[in-house]
Short mmCIF file of C-alpha atoms in Angstrom, two decimals:
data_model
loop_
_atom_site.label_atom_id
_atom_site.label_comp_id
_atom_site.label_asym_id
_atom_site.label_seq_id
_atom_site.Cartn_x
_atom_site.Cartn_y
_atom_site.Cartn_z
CA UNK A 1 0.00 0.00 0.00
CA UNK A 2 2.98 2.64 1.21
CA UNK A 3 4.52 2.03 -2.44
CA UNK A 4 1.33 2.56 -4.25
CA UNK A 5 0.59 5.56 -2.27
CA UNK A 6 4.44 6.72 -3.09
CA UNK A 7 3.94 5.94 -6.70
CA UNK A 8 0.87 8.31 -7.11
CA UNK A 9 2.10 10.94 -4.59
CA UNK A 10 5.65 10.88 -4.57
CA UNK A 11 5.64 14.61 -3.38
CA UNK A 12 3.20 14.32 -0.49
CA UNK A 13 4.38 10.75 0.41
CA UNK A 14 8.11 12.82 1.07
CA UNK A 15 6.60 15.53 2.81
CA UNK A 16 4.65 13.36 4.98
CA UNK A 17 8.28 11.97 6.50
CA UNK A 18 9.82 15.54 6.41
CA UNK A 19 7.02 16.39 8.53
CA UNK A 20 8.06 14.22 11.72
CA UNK A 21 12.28 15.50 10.52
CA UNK A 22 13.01 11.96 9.10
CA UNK A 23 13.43 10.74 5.52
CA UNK A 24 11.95 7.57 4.06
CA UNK A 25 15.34 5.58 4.29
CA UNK A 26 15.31 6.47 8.08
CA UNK A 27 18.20 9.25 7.82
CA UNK A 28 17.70 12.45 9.28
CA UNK A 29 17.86 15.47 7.13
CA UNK A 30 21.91 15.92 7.59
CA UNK A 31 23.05 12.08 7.63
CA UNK A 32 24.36 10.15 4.71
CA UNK A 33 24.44 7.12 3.19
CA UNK A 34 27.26 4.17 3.94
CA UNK A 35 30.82 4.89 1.84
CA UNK A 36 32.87 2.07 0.82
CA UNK A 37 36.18 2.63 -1.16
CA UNK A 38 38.23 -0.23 -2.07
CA UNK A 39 41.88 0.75 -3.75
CA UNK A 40 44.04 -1.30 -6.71
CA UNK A 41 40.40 -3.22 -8.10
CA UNK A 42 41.89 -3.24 -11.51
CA UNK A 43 45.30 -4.72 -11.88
CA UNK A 44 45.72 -3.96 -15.58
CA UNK A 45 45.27 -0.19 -14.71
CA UNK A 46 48.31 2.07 -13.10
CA UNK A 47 45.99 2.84 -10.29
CA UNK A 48 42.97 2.19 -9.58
CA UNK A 49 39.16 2.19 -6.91
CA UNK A 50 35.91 1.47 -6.72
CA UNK A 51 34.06 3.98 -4.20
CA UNK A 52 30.60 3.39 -3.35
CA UNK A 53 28.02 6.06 -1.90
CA UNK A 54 24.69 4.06 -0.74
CA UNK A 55 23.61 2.51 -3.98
CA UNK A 56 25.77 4.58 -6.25
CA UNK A 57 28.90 3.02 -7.39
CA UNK A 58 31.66 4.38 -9.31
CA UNK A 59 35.06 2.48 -10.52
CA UNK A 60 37.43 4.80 -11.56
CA UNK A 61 41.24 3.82 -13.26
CA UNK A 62 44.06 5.42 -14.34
CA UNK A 63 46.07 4.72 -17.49
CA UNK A 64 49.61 6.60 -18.73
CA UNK A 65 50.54 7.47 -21.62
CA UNK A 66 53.98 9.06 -23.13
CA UNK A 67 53.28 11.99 -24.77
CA UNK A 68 54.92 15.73 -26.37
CA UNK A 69 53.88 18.56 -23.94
CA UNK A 70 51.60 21.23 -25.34
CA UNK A 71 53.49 23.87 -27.42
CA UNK A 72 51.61 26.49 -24.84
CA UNK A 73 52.89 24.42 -21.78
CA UNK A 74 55.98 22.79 -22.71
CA UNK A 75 56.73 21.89 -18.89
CA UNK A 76 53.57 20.25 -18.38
CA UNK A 77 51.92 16.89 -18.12
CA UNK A 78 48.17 16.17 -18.59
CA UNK A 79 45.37 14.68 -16.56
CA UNK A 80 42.35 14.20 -18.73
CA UNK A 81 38.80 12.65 -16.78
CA UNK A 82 35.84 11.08 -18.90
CA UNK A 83 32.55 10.05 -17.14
CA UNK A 84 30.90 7.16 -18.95
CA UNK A 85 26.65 6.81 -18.46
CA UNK A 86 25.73 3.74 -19.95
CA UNK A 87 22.24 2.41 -19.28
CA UNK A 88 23.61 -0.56 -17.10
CA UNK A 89 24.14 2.07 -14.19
CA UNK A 90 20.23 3.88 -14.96
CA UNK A 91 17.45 3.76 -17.84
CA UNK A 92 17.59 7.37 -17.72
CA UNK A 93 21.02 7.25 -20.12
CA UNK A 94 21.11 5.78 -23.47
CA UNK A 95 23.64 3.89 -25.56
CA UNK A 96 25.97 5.69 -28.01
CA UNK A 97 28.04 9.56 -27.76
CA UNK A 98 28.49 10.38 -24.03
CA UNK A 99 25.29 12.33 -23.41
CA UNK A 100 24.87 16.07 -21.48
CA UNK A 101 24.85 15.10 -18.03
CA UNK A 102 28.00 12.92 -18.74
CA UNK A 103 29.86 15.73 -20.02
CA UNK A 104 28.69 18.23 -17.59
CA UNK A 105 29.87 16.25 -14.99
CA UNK A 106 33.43 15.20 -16.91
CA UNK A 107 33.81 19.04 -17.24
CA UNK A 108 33.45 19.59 -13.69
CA UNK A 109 35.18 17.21 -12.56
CA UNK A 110 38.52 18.45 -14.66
CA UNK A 111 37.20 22.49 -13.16
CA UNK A 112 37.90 20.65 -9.41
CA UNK A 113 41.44 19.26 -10.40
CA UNK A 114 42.77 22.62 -11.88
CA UNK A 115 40.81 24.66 -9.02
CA UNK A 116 42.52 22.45 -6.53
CA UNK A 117 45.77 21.69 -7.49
CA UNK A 118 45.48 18.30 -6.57
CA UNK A 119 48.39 17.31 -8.83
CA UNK A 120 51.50 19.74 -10.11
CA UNK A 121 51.57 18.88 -14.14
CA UNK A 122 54.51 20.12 -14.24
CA UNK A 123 55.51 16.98 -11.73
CA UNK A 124 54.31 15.06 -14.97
CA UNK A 125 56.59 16.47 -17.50
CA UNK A 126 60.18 14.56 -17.62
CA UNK A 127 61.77 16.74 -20.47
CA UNK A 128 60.61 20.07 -21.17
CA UNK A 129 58.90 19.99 -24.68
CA UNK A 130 59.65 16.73 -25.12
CA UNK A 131 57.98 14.34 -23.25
CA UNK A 132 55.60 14.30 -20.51
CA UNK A 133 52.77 11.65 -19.04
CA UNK A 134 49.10 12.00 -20.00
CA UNK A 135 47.36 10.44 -17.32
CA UNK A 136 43.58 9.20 -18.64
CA UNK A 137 41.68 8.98 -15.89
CA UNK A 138 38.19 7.06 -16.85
CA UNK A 139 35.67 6.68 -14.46
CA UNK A 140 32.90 4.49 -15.15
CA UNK A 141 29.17 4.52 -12.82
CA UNK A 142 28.01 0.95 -12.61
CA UNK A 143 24.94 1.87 -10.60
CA UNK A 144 23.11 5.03 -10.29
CA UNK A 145 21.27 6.33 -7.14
CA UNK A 146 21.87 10.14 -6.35
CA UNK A 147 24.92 12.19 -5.29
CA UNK A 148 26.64 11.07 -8.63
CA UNK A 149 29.57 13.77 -8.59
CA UNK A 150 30.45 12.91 -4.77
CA UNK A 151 30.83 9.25 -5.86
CA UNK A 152 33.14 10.49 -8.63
CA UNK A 153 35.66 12.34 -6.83
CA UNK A 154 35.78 10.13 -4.18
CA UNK A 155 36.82 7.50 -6.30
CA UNK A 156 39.09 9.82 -8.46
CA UNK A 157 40.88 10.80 -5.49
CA UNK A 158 41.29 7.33 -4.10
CA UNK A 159 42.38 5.93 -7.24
CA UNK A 160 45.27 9.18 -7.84
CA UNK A 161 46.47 8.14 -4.56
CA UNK A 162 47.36 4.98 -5.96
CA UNK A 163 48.96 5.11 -9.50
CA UNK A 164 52.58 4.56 -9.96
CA UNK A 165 54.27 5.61 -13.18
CA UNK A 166 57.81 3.68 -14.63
CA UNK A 167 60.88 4.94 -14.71
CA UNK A 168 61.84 6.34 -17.82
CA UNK A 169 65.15 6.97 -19.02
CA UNK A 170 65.04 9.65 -22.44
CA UNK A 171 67.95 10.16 -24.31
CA UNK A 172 67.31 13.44 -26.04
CA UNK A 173 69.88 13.23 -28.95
CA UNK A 174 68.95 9.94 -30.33
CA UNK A 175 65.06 10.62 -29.10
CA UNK A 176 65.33 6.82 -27.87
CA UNK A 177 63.07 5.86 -24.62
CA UNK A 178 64.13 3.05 -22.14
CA UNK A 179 60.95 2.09 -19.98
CA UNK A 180 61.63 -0.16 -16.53
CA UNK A 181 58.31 -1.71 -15.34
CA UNK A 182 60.21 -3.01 -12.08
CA UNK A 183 61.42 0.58 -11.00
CA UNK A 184 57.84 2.85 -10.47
CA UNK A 185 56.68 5.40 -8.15
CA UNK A 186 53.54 7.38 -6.71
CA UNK A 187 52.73 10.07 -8.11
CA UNK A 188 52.43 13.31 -5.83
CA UNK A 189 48.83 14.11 -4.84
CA UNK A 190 49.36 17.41 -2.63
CA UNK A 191 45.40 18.16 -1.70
CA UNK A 192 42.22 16.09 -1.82
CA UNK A 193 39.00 17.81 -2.96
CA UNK A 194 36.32 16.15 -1.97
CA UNK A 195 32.33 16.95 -2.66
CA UNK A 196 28.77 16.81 -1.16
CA UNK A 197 26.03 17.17 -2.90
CA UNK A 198 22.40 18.22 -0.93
CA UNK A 199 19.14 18.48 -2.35
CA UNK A 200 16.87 21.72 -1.51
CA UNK A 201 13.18 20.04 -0.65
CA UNK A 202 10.79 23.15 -0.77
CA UNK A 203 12.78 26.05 -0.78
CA UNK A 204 13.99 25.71 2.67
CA UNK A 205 15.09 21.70 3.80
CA UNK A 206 18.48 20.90 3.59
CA UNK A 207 19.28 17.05 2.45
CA UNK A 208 22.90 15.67 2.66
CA UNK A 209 23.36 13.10 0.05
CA UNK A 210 20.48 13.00 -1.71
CA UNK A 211 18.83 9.84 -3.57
CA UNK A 212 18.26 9.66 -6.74
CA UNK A 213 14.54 10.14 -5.66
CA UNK A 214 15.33 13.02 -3.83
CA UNK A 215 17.32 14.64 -6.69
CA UNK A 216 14.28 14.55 -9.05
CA UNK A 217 11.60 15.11 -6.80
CA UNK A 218 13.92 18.53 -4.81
CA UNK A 219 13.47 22.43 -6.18
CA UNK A 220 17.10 22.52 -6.53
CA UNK A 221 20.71 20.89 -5.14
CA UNK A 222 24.19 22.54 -4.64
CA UNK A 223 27.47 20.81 -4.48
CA UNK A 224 30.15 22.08 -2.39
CA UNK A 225 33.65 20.79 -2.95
CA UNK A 226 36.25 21.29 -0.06
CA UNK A 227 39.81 20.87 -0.55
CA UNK A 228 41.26 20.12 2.91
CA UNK A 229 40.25 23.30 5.40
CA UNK A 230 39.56 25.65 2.29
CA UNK A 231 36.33 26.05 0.07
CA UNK A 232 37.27 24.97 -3.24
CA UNK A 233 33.94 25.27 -5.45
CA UNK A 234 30.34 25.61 -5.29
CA UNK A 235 28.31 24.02 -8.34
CA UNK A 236 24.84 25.60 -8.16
CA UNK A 237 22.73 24.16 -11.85
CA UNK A 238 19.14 26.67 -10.82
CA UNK A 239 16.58 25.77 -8.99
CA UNK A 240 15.88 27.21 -5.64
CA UNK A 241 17.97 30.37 -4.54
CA UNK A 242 19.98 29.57 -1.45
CA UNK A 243 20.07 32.70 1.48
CA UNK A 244 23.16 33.45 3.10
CA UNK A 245 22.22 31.39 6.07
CA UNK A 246 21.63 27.99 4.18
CA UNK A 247 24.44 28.55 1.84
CA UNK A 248 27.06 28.69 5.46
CA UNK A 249 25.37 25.66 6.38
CA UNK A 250 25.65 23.67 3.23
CA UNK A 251 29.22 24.50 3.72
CA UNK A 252 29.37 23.76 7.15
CA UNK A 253 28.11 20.77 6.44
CA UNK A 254 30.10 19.69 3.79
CA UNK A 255 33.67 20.40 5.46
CA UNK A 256 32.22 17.84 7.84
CA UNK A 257 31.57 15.43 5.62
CA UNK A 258 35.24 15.86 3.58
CA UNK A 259 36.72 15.32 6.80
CA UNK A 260 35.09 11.83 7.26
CA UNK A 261 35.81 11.15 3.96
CA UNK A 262 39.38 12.22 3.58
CA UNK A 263 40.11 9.47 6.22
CA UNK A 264 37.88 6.89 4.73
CA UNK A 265 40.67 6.96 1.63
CA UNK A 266 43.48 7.50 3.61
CA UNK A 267 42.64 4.13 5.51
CA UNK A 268 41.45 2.19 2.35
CA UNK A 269 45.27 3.80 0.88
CA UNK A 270 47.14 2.36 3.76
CA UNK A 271 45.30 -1.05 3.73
CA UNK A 272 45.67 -1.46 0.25
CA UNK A 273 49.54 -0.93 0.53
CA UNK A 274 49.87 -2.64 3.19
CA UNK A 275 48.75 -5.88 1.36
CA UNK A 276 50.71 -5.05 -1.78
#
């Protein structure tokens, strides 16, 4: 009967939860979901996770490739994200070209690396206007249930902290490359930017980590994207207009949340060198 009545009145069938300050999954207005990150999932990749918000579930892995630095920066490296959509994660996307939510989202995802600085690409160039890596990071979401772009960086982050990269050695004069798969290091991740995304129910309630019910059924969402103590970004696509007030504590709220996260990876790091 509750599903029926859910299915013809999604809106009231909300508002009658919101009512007594509790959602229909049992969270209270600021809680969210579970978050499960596993590091090194694919061993063909040169780093690699899987990070998991409630139901959503994002594997992300990183690939290298030698490359020529751009004539405009000759001392840099590259770090290029792509979001795949595919219907096996939601029958809202469809097969073929990566649709507009996919490359929203890849485009703001590359906006929080250069905002943040997560990784120097000059770090990633090993001869000035010669040669330099081009890290590919794809993520792909395997099931889709709300907070997409939290998912995302989560993962992101979890798998930067674990690529390693071969030594190279580049002899200029003959343009000759040597390449030793024993010898490899980390790359340098110097920040973690990590999101929340909250839904705005009416105009004036606040949810942390929305569902993907939530999402459709909210007058607008905000994601806030801290990196370490400092505000990095605030992605605001319409809707409801935030006051001054809700906009502190969305992120108030969200520097909490980094926090807990930024040690969730840092312990699924360790554990993950730990057994390698």
């Amino acid at each position: 009967m509750a599903e029926e009545y859910k299915s013809l009145h999604p809106l009231k069938y909300y508002r009658d939860y919101f009512a007594h300050d509790i959602r229909p999954d049992g969270r209270e207005f600021a809680d969210y979901r579970p978050v499960i990150v596993n590091v090194g999932s694919i061993s063909t990749a040169d780093g690699s996770a899987i990070a998991k918000v409630g139901k959503t579930t994002v594997i992300c892995g990183v690939k290298a490739e030698l490359c020529r630095p751009r004539p405009e920066c000759p001392n840099k490296g590259f770090l290029v994200p792509n979001l795949e959509l595919s219907p096996l994660c939601s029958s809202k996307f469809k097969s073929g070209p990566p649709g507009e939510e996919a490359q929203v989202l890849t485009q703001l995802i590359a906006d929080v690396i250069e905002n943040s600085r997560c990784i120097n690409l000059e770090e990633l160039c090993l001869l000035k206007d010669k040669l330099a890596w081009c890290l590919y990071a794809d993520l792909v979401c395997l099931d889709y249930d709300g907070s997409l772009l939290d998912a995302c960086i989560v993962a992101l982050m979890a798998c930067l902290r674990s690529v390693t990269l071969p030594h190279i050695d580049y002899d200029p004069a003959l343009d000759v490359k040597q390449t030793n798969l024993q010898e490899r290091r980390h790359i340098a991740v110097h920040s973690m930017p990590l999101a929340c995304t909250l839904a705005i129910f009416d105009d004036k309630i606040l949810l942390t980590d929305p569902t993907v019910e939530e999402e459709n059924l909210s007058s607008g969402s905000v994601t806030v994207v801290i990196n370490g103590d400092e505000l990095c970004s605030v992605h605001k696509p319409g809707g409801s207009i935030l006051s001054e007030d809700q906009l502190l504590d969305c992120i108030g709220k969200s520097q909490a949340r980094a926090k807990s996260l930024q040690e969730l990876i840092n312990s699924a790091v360790n554990a993950a060198n730990k057994m390698g």
